[in-house]
Each structure stands twice: as structure tokens, then as C-alpha cells.
Amino acid sequence: MNKQQWYFGKYGGRYVPETLMAALDELEAAYSKYAGDPDFNQELDELYRSYSGRPTPLYLAERFSTELGEGKVYLKREDLNHTGAHKINNTLGQILLAKRMGKKRIIAETGAGQHGVATATVAAKFGLECVVYMGEVDIARQSLNVFRMKLLGAQVCPVTSGSRTLKDATNEAIRDWVSNVDDTYYLIGSVVGPHPYPKIVRDFQAIIGKETKEQLQRLEHKLPDYVIACVGGGSNSMGIFHEFIPETQVQLIGVEAAGKGTDTDHHAASLSRGKPGVLHGALSYLLSDPDGQIVEAYSISAGLDYPGVGPEHSFLKDSRRVEYVSVTDGQTLAAFEYLTRTEGIIPALESAHAVAAGMERARKMKKGEVMVINISGRGDKDIYTVAAAMEVRL
Amino acid sequence: MNQVRQKFDELKEKGRKAFIPYIMGGDPDLSKTATLLEMLGETGADCIEIGVPFSDPLADGPVIQQAAVRALQNGCTFQKLIRVLKEVKISKDVPLILMIYYNMMLQQGIREFMNETADSGCSGLIIPDLPPDEAAEVIQCAAELQIALNFLVAPTSTPQRISRAAEASSGFLYTISLKGVTGIRSNLPPELPDFIGRVQSVTAIPVAVGFGISTPEQAAQVARLADGVIVGSAIVKAVAGDSSLGEVRNLAADLREAID
């Protein structure tokens, strides 16, 4: 086993209780066995096509573009996936792995509930027991997704510790895994956690960037000038960035949640405002206080409300291959409304962060320039949150 | 030689087993921590493990999680805790061991953290989320400062991993009795004797067993197999409901007796 592969530069690694080290070795071995296996990949491709509806469209947002500037803005429509977000790309891949590893029980953590729904969905499809950990605060603000998971047959476990959000749900999922490591597969939802998870999740999400590149080649006969995606844990952004990382003329922009402002205590901008630290098994940028306590992150979007970030993003920040910016709740809501009104597409609040940053860049784009914004999910789950922010009673 | 290993060597010569109680630092407050340490020292603890309260203790079950919440709510920080440890009136024969999550070391800077730990009179460290694979810098600093490192092994550890953890441990090898987090269990795992046997077959360093040991009967069973017994949640739980500490003292005394 080559330990170099555990890291992205100095980031990543395996900072986990000893009990899990053997399980991570087992996962790594299974993944390296199946990642290049034709049967595995054929089964996954077929599921992507017939179950999830891939390839997702690359859509030219004409009104959105022309009202902003001279360039063209394309939207990668991950919101059109089965279950309404990119999360299913990863859960389909990992459930095939879990099945081949002979695991009987699937556990997952969820923030906004999209990963929980995507996990419950594939567990239902493959007839596996599924337990989803979700913070109490998130359960309250995402009741629709909670009900979907229950309909799908998953057990949703409310997490009452700490900030009662994604971070705490992840702690609880790890504790479950430590206790049930023999028969349980931990289906992590983002490019976070100990090696090999950040690589596995990135690889299963990389389909987003591969399709985007091919589609744009057909439509515009060129590479995009800008690719923009939101970053919470960072799976949709790693998914769309990965293919373009060697293409250095493509500007990659990751958008974090600035919440009420990065100069306040209410944000989730781990890359912009954090420091390297260890959370959930990996070394990466992290919001923590000088004593080392993890700071509670805040964002209007439950899917970005996470004090850490995937280790590969930390590496891409330090190496400056990706530019990381942040947008506030207010900018996000304005972008949410603008995309909805100009294109008839209601984005998830997470994706609306990417839209907000994209709008700013689009105003400066020159004729002939092309931008791709990843619409990682649809906004149906967020209508209550948006209505509350607009002071509308439903 | 560091004080923790020395303690185990002394016990071995006398044919005794180590009793290692765990308390959460700053739970419910720091003055109680000082009182508890002194009391446990008098009640026959051989080493005392002190948890540093952390916001995200992912190796801990509910009892210790709640203790960390209480400690943090009452303002416990690492700096305040080690000030108490520096001044506590406890015999130098009872080594103090910090149990701390890695991010708290990292944010202070490994070297600085290790210097402060040594300076406070603490003799050892247990870092539940730092496997030896990631511990090169910590191992080097600990060796320079004679701080005992006590790595963990679990029932899932391969023989290779057990010997690796043993090689990296300058104190004892912290043997996790079960697959799970810290907490009280009604029974010891039936595989425990086999597992301890597997550990002892690959290493000669002292083996202390923890997780899920809460009653004197369980402690006695483990003491017959290993060099030391660690009791955490049962003591933390007793502290939580006991303002006079009489119950904690009785429990500690019973555990001591059972281990002997």
C-alpha cells in the first residue's frame, strides 16, 4: 500500500480511531479492485443512464446570460438527476461497492437531506438496511427530505449533540461505524473523511466534469473559460473541476457560504477563513478556535453549513489552481430569485451560491467567453427557507 | 525512561496490576477536577487519565460526550486545565495522562503543545484519533520530552498493526476491549481473553484494557488477563450525580480492591 496516496499535498490522511483502520484498508482494497473493473463500470454507467437520467443537460441560459453581459453562461443541470441533486452519482457508485463487499447495512450522514435521500433511494433499490444520521436543526428546516427518507424505508436518527447539524451527524455516523464495523458500510456523502473516501467520492462525481467537457466541445468547440461551483464539503465542485484541473487555461472558481458575512461569526467559509486542522478523519482547512474546538458554521443553506472542507480543495487552494470566493445569504437569495425569474429554473440554495458568484463574473465576461455554472441541485427542498427569508407565510 | 512505563515496571515487580481511572477535565468545573485527582490518588489509582474536553469527541459515547459539554460550558480550556494539573497536590508516583483529540494539539502547534504538557507535569498522552501512521512528529517530540505515548489497538487491528502500535508506544498499549465507543456495557465481550492473548503474543510492552469496563467484577476479570484496567464512563457518571464525591470514592476503592 502506498501511503503517499493518502494525501493531497499535506492534506487528507487518516486521523481516525484505530478500530476503523482495518475497515478503511478493506474499503481501499475493494475500491482499487473495482474502480477499473469493466463489469462494475458497466453496471454503474447503466444505472447513471436508466435510473438517474444521465447525461444531465448542459443548458445555455440565454436570458440569464444576455442580461448580465457579453459572454455565454451554461448551466450543468445536476438538478435534473433522479432525487434532485448530484448526490446520487456518488451513492450509486458506493452502493455497488458496498454490495460487492458483502455489506448488509448502510449508514450515512446528511445535512440538507439530499445525500440522505440519495442514500435511502439506492438502499431501497438494492434492498439494504439504511440508517441516516441528521442533526435536529437540519431535521427541522428540511422536513420534506426527512419524510422522503422515511418513505424510502430509511431510519432517520436525530442527532442532538453539538450544533445539531451536519458536523454532528457525521460524528454520530462515525460512532455507529466504529460500533458496527463488520457488517456496515459507511456511505459518506462528500469528498471529506479519511482516505480513501475523498478520492472515491471525487471519482464517482467526476462524471459531471467529463460530461461537461464533451458537451461543451460539441456546442462551442472549446473548453470553458470559467467553471463555477459551490463548496460545502465540496463534492459537486470536485466533480465538475476534476476533469479540468490539467487544463490550466480554464479558470476554476469554488464558492463558499459567507452566511451573514465572513467578518462575522456566522459563516461557513472554511477555505477563506479557516486554518488547517483535523475533523472527521482528514487534515484540511477548518473553522476552529485557538484552543482547537470546532466552531459552528452557519449558512442559510443546510448543505453548506459545515466547518470543514474536503482535503483536495485545501490542496487546490494552496496550489492556487482553484480560486475560492464566498457569497453571503443575501447575495444567494438574490441569485436564487434571478435565475428562477430569467430561466424558470429554481436552484437549490447551495447551487444559488455558485449562481451568485457566476453573475458577478458574467458581468465582466467578454464576447466569445463561456462560463459553466454547476446547478448541483434543485430548490424544491428550500422553498420554506426562502419563503421565511422573504417573510412570506406559506 | 518515562514515568508511565516506570510505573508499570514497578507494578510488575510487585506482581500487581494498574488501576487507571479516567475523569473529564473541568467536569463539572476545574476546582472539582483538582479535588477528584487528589481523592483518586489517595484511593489507590496507579495512573490517572484526564480527558481534555473537545467539541467533537468521536470516539466517545454519550456519558463522556455530556461530560465534555458540561466542562466546555463551564469555561474549561486546555490552558486552564493544565494550570490546575500543575498545582494539584498529588503524589509524583501517580503519573497523569492526558486524553486529547488531535485537532487540539495541532491548533496549538505540536511542539508547543508537547512542551506545555511536559511542563505541567503530565507524563503521558492518549490521542484517540491519531493512529501511529500519522504520528511521526508527535512520536519524535514525545521521545525528546520523555512523554509516554499510549497508542490504541482494537479488536479489528491486524497483527501487523498491533506490533506497529506497540513499537510506537513508550507507555502502555491501550487495548480497546470492543468494537465501539467509550461507555458502560453490561458484559465484557466474550472474545476479550482471545483478543488480549493476540495482543500479548506480538508485544511484551504493558497492556492496559479500556472501554466498557465499569463494575468491580469486570475490572477483576480484566486484571487477571492484562497489566492494567482503565475505567472511564462509570467514574464520569458517578461524578455527575455526586456533589460530595463519596460515591466516586467508594467506586474507586471497590475497583482498586477488585483489581488487586
Short mmCIF file of N, CA and C in Angstrom, two decimals, chain A residues 150-302:
data_model
loop_
_atom_site.label_atom_id
_atom_site.label_comp_id
_atom_site.label_asym_id
_atom_site.label_seq_id
_atom_site.Cartn_x
_atom_site.Cartn_y
_atom_site.Cartn_z
N LYS A 150 -37.94 8.64 5.04
CA LYS A 150 -38.77 7.66 5.76
C LYS A 150 -39.62 6.88 4.76
N LEU A 151 -40.18 7.58 3.78
CA LEU A 151 -40.95 6.88 2.74
C LEU A 151 -40.11 5.82 2.05
N LEU A 152 -38.84 6.14 1.87
CA LEU A 152 -37.93 5.22 1.18
C LEU A 152 -37.49 4.07 2.07
N GLY A 153 -37.94 4.07 3.31
CA GLY A 153 -37.66 2.95 4.19
C GLY A 153 -36.43 3.13 5.07
N ALA A 154 -35.85 4.32 5.06
CA ALA A 154 -34.67 4.53 5.89
C ALA A 154 -35.09 4.93 7.30
N GLN A 155 -34.22 4.61 8.23
CA GLN A 155 -34.43 5.08 9.59
C GLN A 155 -33.65 6.38 9.73
N VAL A 156 -34.33 7.46 10.13
CA VAL A 156 -33.65 8.75 10.29
C VAL A 156 -33.39 8.96 11.78
N CYS A 157 -32.11 9.02 12.15
CA CYS A 157 -31.75 9.18 13.56
C CYS A 157 -31.44 10.63 13.86
N PRO A 158 -32.24 11.29 14.69
CA PRO A 158 -31.97 12.69 15.03
C PRO A 158 -30.72 12.79 15.90
N VAL A 159 -29.85 13.72 15.60
CA VAL A 159 -28.62 13.91 16.36
C VAL A 159 -28.76 15.18 17.20
N THR A 160 -28.59 15.01 18.51
CA THR A 160 -28.87 16.13 19.42
C THR A 160 -27.59 16.72 20.01
N SER A 161 -26.43 16.19 19.61
CA SER A 161 -25.19 16.71 20.20
C SER A 161 -24.67 17.91 19.43
N GLY A 162 -23.82 18.69 20.09
CA GLY A 162 -23.13 19.83 19.45
C GLY A 162 -24.07 20.82 18.80
N SER A 163 -23.73 21.20 17.56
CA SER A 163 -24.53 22.21 16.87
C SER A 163 -25.77 21.59 16.22
N ARG A 164 -25.92 20.29 16.35
CA ARG A 164 -27.08 19.55 15.82
C ARG A 164 -27.24 19.76 14.31
N THR A 165 -26.11 19.84 13.60
CA THR A 165 -26.14 19.95 12.14
C THR A 165 -25.24 18.87 11.53
N LEU A 166 -24.81 19.09 10.29
CA LEU A 166 -24.06 18.08 9.55
C LEU A 166 -22.82 17.55 10.26
N LYS A 167 -22.07 18.45 10.89
CA LYS A 167 -20.85 18.04 11.59
C LYS A 167 -21.17 16.99 12.65
N ASP A 168 -22.23 17.21 13.39
CA ASP A 168 -22.58 16.31 14.48
C ASP A 168 -23.18 15.01 13.95
N ALA A 169 -23.91 15.13 12.84
CA ALA A 169 -24.45 13.93 12.20
C ALA A 169 -23.28 13.05 11.73
N THR A 170 -22.22 13.67 11.24
CA THR A 170 -21.05 12.91 10.79
C THR A 170 -20.37 12.23 11.98
N ASN A 171 -20.22 12.94 13.10
CA ASN A 171 -19.65 12.31 14.30
C ASN A 171 -20.44 11.05 14.66
N GLU A 172 -21.76 11.18 14.64
CA GLU A 172 -22.61 10.08 15.06
C GLU A 172 -22.53 8.91 14.08
N ALA A 173 -22.43 9.22 12.79
CA ALA A 173 -22.28 8.16 11.80
C ALA A 173 -20.96 7.42 12.02
N ILE A 174 -19.90 8.16 12.33
CA ILE A 174 -18.60 7.52 12.59
C ILE A 174 -18.69 6.64 13.83
N ARG A 175 -19.37 7.13 14.87
CA ARG A 175 -19.53 6.30 16.09
C ARG A 175 -20.30 5.02 15.78
N ASP A 176 -21.31 5.13 14.95
CA ASP A 176 -22.07 3.93 14.55
C ASP A 176 -21.15 2.97 13.81
N TRP A 177 -20.36 3.51 12.90
CA TRP A 177 -19.47 2.66 12.10
C TRP A 177 -18.47 1.93 12.99
N VAL A 178 -17.88 2.66 13.97
CA VAL A 178 -16.94 2.05 14.91
C VAL A 178 -17.60 0.88 15.63
N SER A 179 -18.89 1.03 15.94
CA SER A 179 -19.59 0.00 16.72
C SER A 179 -20.09 -1.17 15.87
N ASN A 180 -20.28 -0.94 14.57
CA ASN A 180 -20.87 -1.98 13.70
C ASN A 180 -20.03 -2.24 12.46
N VAL A 181 -18.71 -2.18 12.67
CA VAL A 181 -17.81 -2.11 11.53
C VAL A 181 -17.83 -3.37 10.65
N ASP A 182 -18.22 -4.51 11.22
CA ASP A 182 -18.14 -5.74 10.42
C ASP A 182 -19.14 -5.79 9.27
N ASP A 183 -20.40 -5.44 9.55
CA ASP A 183 -21.42 -5.63 8.51
C ASP A 183 -21.90 -4.32 7.90
N THR A 184 -21.34 -3.19 8.37
CA THR A 184 -21.88 -1.89 7.97
C THR A 184 -20.97 -1.17 6.98
N TYR A 185 -21.59 -0.59 5.97
CA TYR A 185 -20.86 0.25 5.02
C TYR A 185 -21.21 1.70 5.33
N TYR A 186 -20.18 2.53 5.58
CA TYR A 186 -20.43 3.97 5.80
C TYR A 186 -20.37 4.66 4.45
N LEU A 187 -21.53 5.12 4.00
CA LEU A 187 -21.63 5.75 2.69
C LEU A 187 -21.53 7.26 2.87
N ILE A 188 -20.32 7.76 2.83
CA ILE A 188 -20.08 9.18 3.10
C ILE A 188 -20.52 9.99 1.89
N GLY A 189 -21.03 11.21 2.14
CA GLY A 189 -21.70 11.95 1.08
C GLY A 189 -20.89 13.02 0.41
N SER A 190 -19.68 13.29 0.90
CA SER A 190 -18.91 14.34 0.26
C SER A 190 -17.44 13.93 0.17
N VAL A 191 -16.62 14.81 -0.41
CA VAL A 191 -15.21 14.47 -0.61
C VAL A 191 -14.42 14.73 0.67
N VAL A 192 -15.01 14.32 1.80
CA VAL A 192 -14.39 14.53 3.11
C VAL A 192 -14.09 13.17 3.73
N GLY A 193 -13.65 13.20 4.99
CA GLY A 193 -13.40 11.94 5.70
C GLY A 193 -12.00 11.40 5.42
N PRO A 194 -11.70 10.25 6.05
CA PRO A 194 -10.37 9.65 5.90
C PRO A 194 -10.19 9.04 4.50
N HIS A 195 -8.93 8.92 4.06
CA HIS A 195 -8.61 8.20 2.84
C HIS A 195 -9.17 6.78 2.95
N PRO A 196 -9.82 6.20 1.96
CA PRO A 196 -9.91 6.67 0.57
C PRO A 196 -11.18 7.45 0.20
N TYR A 197 -11.99 7.86 1.19
CA TYR A 197 -13.26 8.50 0.82
C TYR A 197 -13.12 9.73 -0.10
N PRO A 198 -12.22 10.67 0.20
CA PRO A 198 -12.18 11.85 -0.68
C PRO A 198 -11.94 11.49 -2.15
N LYS A 199 -11.15 10.45 -2.38
CA LYS A 199 -10.89 10.03 -3.77
C LYS A 199 -12.08 9.28 -4.35
N ILE A 200 -12.67 8.40 -3.56
CA ILE A 200 -13.80 7.61 -4.07
C ILE A 200 -14.95 8.53 -4.48
N VAL A 201 -15.28 9.46 -3.59
CA VAL A 201 -16.42 10.34 -3.87
C VAL A 201 -16.10 11.25 -5.07
N ARG A 202 -14.88 11.75 -5.11
CA ARG A 202 -14.48 12.57 -6.27
C ARG A 202 -14.60 11.79 -7.57
N ASP A 203 -14.11 10.56 -7.55
CA ASP A 203 -14.14 9.76 -8.78
C ASP A 203 -15.57 9.50 -9.25
N PHE A 204 -16.46 9.21 -8.30
CA PHE A 204 -17.85 8.97 -8.71
C PHE A 204 -18.55 10.27 -9.16
N GLN A 205 -18.08 11.40 -8.65
CA GLN A 205 -18.68 12.68 -9.08
C GLN A 205 -18.02 13.22 -10.34
N ALA A 206 -16.88 12.67 -10.72
CA ALA A 206 -16.11 13.24 -11.84
C ALA A 206 -16.87 13.15 -13.17
N ILE A 207 -17.90 12.33 -13.21
CA ILE A 207 -18.77 12.24 -14.39
C ILE A 207 -19.33 13.63 -14.76
N ILE A 208 -19.53 14.48 -13.77
CA ILE A 208 -20.09 15.82 -14.04
C ILE A 208 -19.16 16.60 -14.97
N GLY A 209 -17.88 16.62 -14.62
CA GLY A 209 -16.91 17.37 -15.43
C GLY A 209 -16.66 16.72 -16.78
N LYS A 210 -16.61 15.37 -16.78
CA LYS A 210 -16.38 14.66 -18.06
C LYS A 210 -17.48 14.98 -19.05
N GLU A 211 -18.72 14.90 -18.61
CA GLU A 211 -19.84 15.22 -19.50
C GLU A 211 -19.80 16.67 -19.94
N THR A 212 -19.52 17.56 -19.00
CA THR A 212 -19.50 18.99 -19.32
C THR A 212 -18.49 19.27 -20.43
N LYS A 213 -17.32 18.67 -20.31
CA LYS A 213 -16.27 18.90 -21.29
C LYS A 213 -16.71 18.44 -22.69
N GLU A 214 -17.26 17.23 -22.73
CA GLU A 214 -17.73 16.69 -24.02
C GLU A 214 -18.86 17.52 -24.60
N GLN A 215 -19.81 17.87 -23.76
CA GLN A 215 -20.98 18.61 -24.23
C GLN A 215 -20.58 19.98 -24.75
N LEU A 216 -19.67 20.63 -24.04
CA LEU A 216 -19.27 21.98 -24.47
C LEU A 216 -18.43 21.91 -25.74
N GLN A 217 -17.67 20.84 -25.84
CA GLN A 217 -16.89 20.64 -27.07
C GLN A 217 -17.84 20.58 -28.27
N ARG A 218 -18.92 19.85 -28.12
CA ARG A 218 -19.91 19.76 -29.20
C ARG A 218 -20.59 21.09 -29.46
N LEU A 219 -20.95 21.79 -28.40
CA LEU A 219 -21.75 23.01 -28.53
C LEU A 219 -20.91 24.23 -28.94
N GLU A 220 -19.72 24.33 -28.38
CA GLU A 220 -18.92 25.55 -28.59
C GLU A 220 -17.55 25.26 -29.18
N HIS A 221 -17.23 23.99 -29.32
CA HIS A 221 -15.91 23.57 -29.82
C HIS A 221 -14.77 24.17 -29.04
N LYS A 222 -14.97 24.29 -27.74
CA LYS A 222 -13.87 24.82 -26.91
C LYS A 222 -14.04 24.37 -25.46
N LEU A 223 -13.01 24.67 -24.71
CA LEU A 223 -13.09 24.47 -23.25
C LEU A 223 -13.79 25.69 -22.65
N PRO A 224 -14.38 25.51 -21.49
CA PRO A 224 -14.97 26.69 -20.85
C PRO A 224 -13.87 27.65 -20.37
N ASP A 225 -14.20 28.94 -20.29
CA ASP A 225 -13.26 29.88 -19.70
C ASP A 225 -13.36 29.88 -18.18
N TYR A 226 -14.60 29.66 -17.70
CA TYR A 226 -14.82 29.61 -16.26
C TYR A 226 -15.70 28.41 -15.91
N VAL A 227 -15.36 27.76 -14.80
CA VAL A 227 -16.25 26.73 -14.25
C VAL A 227 -16.48 27.11 -12.78
N ILE A 228 -17.74 27.22 -12.42
CA ILE A 228 -18.07 27.71 -11.08
C ILE A 228 -18.98 26.73 -10.37
N ALA A 229 -18.64 26.44 -9.11
CA ALA A 229 -19.46 25.51 -8.33
C ALA A 229 -19.37 25.88 -6.85
N CYS A 230 -20.41 25.53 -6.11
CA CYS A 230 -20.40 25.82 -4.67
C CYS A 230 -19.58 24.76 -3.92
N VAL A 231 -19.10 25.14 -2.73
CA VAL A 231 -18.26 24.25 -1.92
C VAL A 231 -18.78 24.24 -0.48
N GLY A 232 -19.27 23.08 -0.07
CA GLY A 232 -19.58 22.87 1.34
C GLY A 232 -18.53 21.89 1.82
N GLY A 233 -18.83 20.60 1.72
CA GLY A 233 -17.78 19.58 1.82
C GLY A 233 -17.00 19.59 0.52
N GLY A 234 -17.72 19.82 -0.59
CA GLY A 234 -17.05 20.05 -1.87
C GLY A 234 -17.18 18.95 -2.91
N SER A 235 -18.27 18.15 -2.87
CA SER A 235 -18.32 17.04 -3.82
C SER A 235 -18.77 17.46 -5.22
N ASN A 236 -19.74 18.37 -5.31
CA ASN A 236 -20.16 18.73 -6.67
C ASN A 236 -19.07 19.53 -7.36
N SER A 237 -18.36 20.36 -6.59
CA SER A 237 -17.29 21.16 -7.18
C SER A 237 -16.10 20.27 -7.59
N MET A 238 -15.71 19.33 -6.72
CA MET A 238 -14.63 18.42 -7.14
C MET A 238 -15.06 17.64 -8.37
N GLY A 239 -16.34 17.27 -8.40
CA GLY A 239 -16.86 16.50 -9.52
C GLY A 239 -16.76 17.26 -10.83
N ILE A 240 -17.08 18.52 -10.83
CA ILE A 240 -17.01 19.27 -12.10
C ILE A 240 -15.59 19.79 -12.36
N PHE A 241 -14.81 20.04 -11.31
CA PHE A 241 -13.45 20.58 -11.52
C PHE A 241 -12.48 19.51 -12.03
N HIS A 242 -12.63 18.28 -11.52
CA HIS A 242 -11.58 17.28 -11.68
C HIS A 242 -11.08 17.14 -13.12
N GLU A 243 -12.01 17.07 -14.06
CA GLU A 243 -11.65 16.89 -15.46
C GLU A 243 -10.85 18.08 -16.00
N PHE A 244 -11.07 19.26 -15.43
CA PHE A 244 -10.46 20.48 -15.97
C PHE A 244 -9.16 20.87 -15.27
N ILE A 245 -8.80 20.16 -14.21
CA ILE A 245 -7.60 20.57 -13.46
C ILE A 245 -6.35 20.62 -14.34
N PRO A 246 -6.13 19.63 -15.22
CA PRO A 246 -4.94 19.74 -16.09
C PRO A 246 -5.06 20.83 -17.16
N GLU A 247 -6.27 21.29 -17.45
CA GLU A 247 -6.48 22.32 -18.49
C GLU A 247 -6.32 23.69 -17.85
N THR A 248 -5.07 24.15 -17.78
CA THR A 248 -4.81 25.30 -16.91
C THR A 248 -5.40 26.62 -17.42
N GLN A 249 -5.85 26.61 -18.70
CA GLN A 249 -6.47 27.86 -19.17
C GLN A 249 -7.90 28.01 -18.64
N VAL A 250 -8.46 26.95 -18.08
CA VAL A 250 -9.82 27.03 -17.54
C VAL A 250 -9.75 27.56 -16.10
N GLN A 251 -10.46 28.67 -15.87
CA GLN A 251 -10.47 29.22 -14.51
C GLN A 251 -11.53 28.51 -13.68
N LEU A 252 -11.09 27.93 -12.58
CA LEU A 252 -11.99 27.18 -11.71
C LEU A 252 -12.28 28.02 -10.46
N ILE A 253 -13.55 28.18 -10.16
CA ILE A 253 -13.92 29.03 -9.03
C ILE A 253 -14.85 28.26 -8.09
N GLY A 254 -14.41 28.11 -6.86
CA GLY A 254 -15.22 27.44 -5.83
C GLY A 254 -15.86 28.50 -4.95
N VAL A 255 -17.12 28.31 -4.62
CA VAL A 255 -17.86 29.34 -3.89
C VAL A 255 -18.31 28.81 -2.54
N GLU A 256 -17.81 29.43 -1.49
CA GLU A 256 -18.19 29.04 -0.14
C GLU A 256 -19.32 29.93 0.36
N ALA A 257 -19.93 29.49 1.45
CA ALA A 257 -21.02 30.25 2.05
C ALA A 257 -20.47 31.28 3.03
N ALA A 258 -20.71 32.56 2.71
CA ALA A 258 -20.27 33.62 3.63
C ALA A 258 -21.34 33.92 4.67
N GLY A 259 -22.49 33.26 4.59
CA GLY A 259 -23.53 33.43 5.60
C GLY A 259 -23.89 34.89 5.78
N LYS A 260 -23.74 35.37 7.00
CA LYS A 260 -24.03 36.79 7.28
C LYS A 260 -22.80 37.66 7.06
N GLY A 261 -21.76 37.09 6.49
CA GLY A 261 -20.53 37.85 6.20
C GLY A 261 -19.33 37.17 6.81
N THR A 262 -18.21 37.10 6.06
CA THR A 262 -17.03 36.41 6.60
C THR A 262 -16.35 37.21 7.71
N ASP A 263 -16.77 38.48 7.88
CA ASP A 263 -16.23 39.26 9.00
C ASP A 263 -17.09 39.08 10.26
N THR A 264 -18.15 38.27 10.16
CA THR A 264 -18.96 37.97 11.35
C THR A 264 -18.60 36.56 11.83
N ASP A 265 -19.29 36.10 12.89
CA ASP A 265 -19.07 34.72 13.35
C ASP A 265 -20.04 33.75 12.67
N HIS A 266 -20.80 34.25 11.72
CA HIS A 266 -21.85 33.41 11.12
C HIS A 266 -21.58 33.14 9.66
N HIS A 267 -20.67 32.22 9.40
CA HIS A 267 -20.38 31.85 8.02
C HIS A 267 -19.88 30.41 7.99
N ALA A 268 -19.65 29.91 6.77
CA ALA A 268 -19.15 28.53 6.63
C ALA A 268 -17.96 28.52 5.68
N ALA A 269 -17.19 29.61 5.69
CA ALA A 269 -16.10 29.77 4.71
C ALA A 269 -14.80 29.18 5.26
N SER A 270 -14.73 27.85 5.30
CA SER A 270 -13.54 27.19 5.89
C SER A 270 -12.27 27.50 5.12
N LEU A 271 -12.36 27.55 3.78
CA LEU A 271 -11.15 27.79 2.98
C LEU A 271 -10.71 29.25 3.09
N SER A 272 -11.68 30.16 3.04
CA SER A 272 -11.32 31.58 3.07
C SER A 272 -10.91 32.04 4.46
N ARG A 273 -11.55 31.47 5.50
CA ARG A 273 -11.32 32.00 6.85
C ARG A 273 -10.74 30.99 7.83
N GLY A 274 -10.63 29.73 7.43
CA GLY A 274 -10.17 28.72 8.38
C GLY A 274 -8.66 28.52 8.34
N LYS A 275 -8.22 27.53 9.11
CA LYS A 275 -6.81 27.13 9.14
C LYS A 275 -6.76 25.61 9.05
N PRO A 276 -5.62 25.06 8.63
CA PRO A 276 -5.56 23.59 8.58
C PRO A 276 -5.80 22.97 9.97
N GLY A 277 -6.61 21.93 10.00
CA GLY A 277 -6.93 21.23 11.24
C GLY A 277 -7.50 19.87 10.90
N VAL A 278 -7.83 19.11 11.93
CA VAL A 278 -8.33 17.76 11.70
C VAL A 278 -9.77 17.63 12.17
N LEU A 279 -10.64 17.24 11.27
CA LEU A 279 -12.03 16.93 11.61
C LEU A 279 -12.46 15.75 10.75
N HIS A 280 -13.18 14.81 11.36
CA HIS A 280 -13.74 13.67 10.63
C HIS A 280 -12.70 12.92 9.81
N GLY A 281 -11.52 12.79 10.37
CA GLY A 281 -10.56 11.88 9.78
C GLY A 281 -9.58 12.44 8.78
N ALA A 282 -9.67 13.73 8.46
CA ALA A 282 -8.74 14.29 7.47
C ALA A 282 -8.18 15.63 7.93
N LEU A 283 -6.97 15.90 7.47
CA LEU A 283 -6.38 17.22 7.68
C LEU A 283 -6.80 18.11 6.51
N SER A 284 -7.41 19.24 6.86
CA SER A 284 -7.91 20.14 5.82
C SER A 284 -8.20 21.49 6.45
N TYR A 285 -8.53 22.48 5.62
CA TYR A 285 -8.92 23.76 6.21
C TYR A 285 -10.16 23.55 7.07
N LEU A 286 -10.20 24.29 8.18
CA LEU A 286 -11.21 24.02 9.20
C LEU A 286 -11.48 25.29 10.00
N LEU A 287 -12.74 25.46 10.40
CA LEU A 287 -13.07 26.55 11.31
C LEU A 287 -12.92 26.02 12.73
N SER A 288 -11.84 26.43 13.39
CA SER A 288 -11.71 26.02 14.78
C SER A 288 -11.10 27.15 15.58
N ASP A 289 -11.34 27.18 16.90
CA ASP A 289 -10.83 28.29 17.70
C ASP A 289 -9.39 27.99 18.13
N PRO A 290 -8.70 28.95 18.74
CA PRO A 290 -7.28 28.73 19.06
C PRO A 290 -7.06 27.54 19.99
N ASP A 291 -8.06 27.18 20.80
CA ASP A 291 -7.95 26.05 21.69
C ASP A 291 -8.11 24.72 20.94
N GLY A 292 -8.63 24.81 19.69
CA GLY A 292 -8.82 23.59 18.91
C GLY A 292 -10.25 23.09 18.90
N GLN A 293 -11.17 23.83 19.54
CA GLN A 293 -12.58 23.43 19.47
C GLN A 293 -13.11 23.76 18.07
N ILE A 294 -13.96 22.89 17.55
CA ILE A 294 -14.54 23.15 16.23
C ILE A 294 -15.61 24.23 16.37
N VAL A 295 -15.56 25.19 15.46
CA VAL A 295 -16.50 26.31 15.52
C VAL A 295 -17.74 25.93 14.70
N GLU A 296 -18.90 26.33 15.17
CA GLU A 296 -20.12 26.01 14.44
C GLU A 296 -20.23 26.89 13.21
N ALA A 297 -20.47 26.25 12.07
CA ALA A 297 -20.59 27.00 10.83
C ALA A 297 -22.03 27.47 10.68
N TYR A 298 -22.20 28.51 9.88
CA TYR A 298 -23.56 28.97 9.60
C TYR A 298 -23.73 29.27 8.11
N SER A 299 -24.85 28.86 7.56
CA SER A 299 -25.27 29.31 6.24
C SER A 299 -26.77 29.13 6.14
N ILE A 300 -27.40 29.94 5.31
CA ILE A 300 -28.83 29.77 5.06
C ILE A 300 -29.07 28.40 4.41
N SER A 301 -28.02 27.88 3.77
CA SER A 301 -28.13 26.61 3.07
C SER A 301 -27.60 25.48 3.94
N ALA A 302 -28.48 24.54 4.25
CA ALA A 302 -28.10 23.45 5.15
C ALA A 302 -26.99 22.58 4.56
#
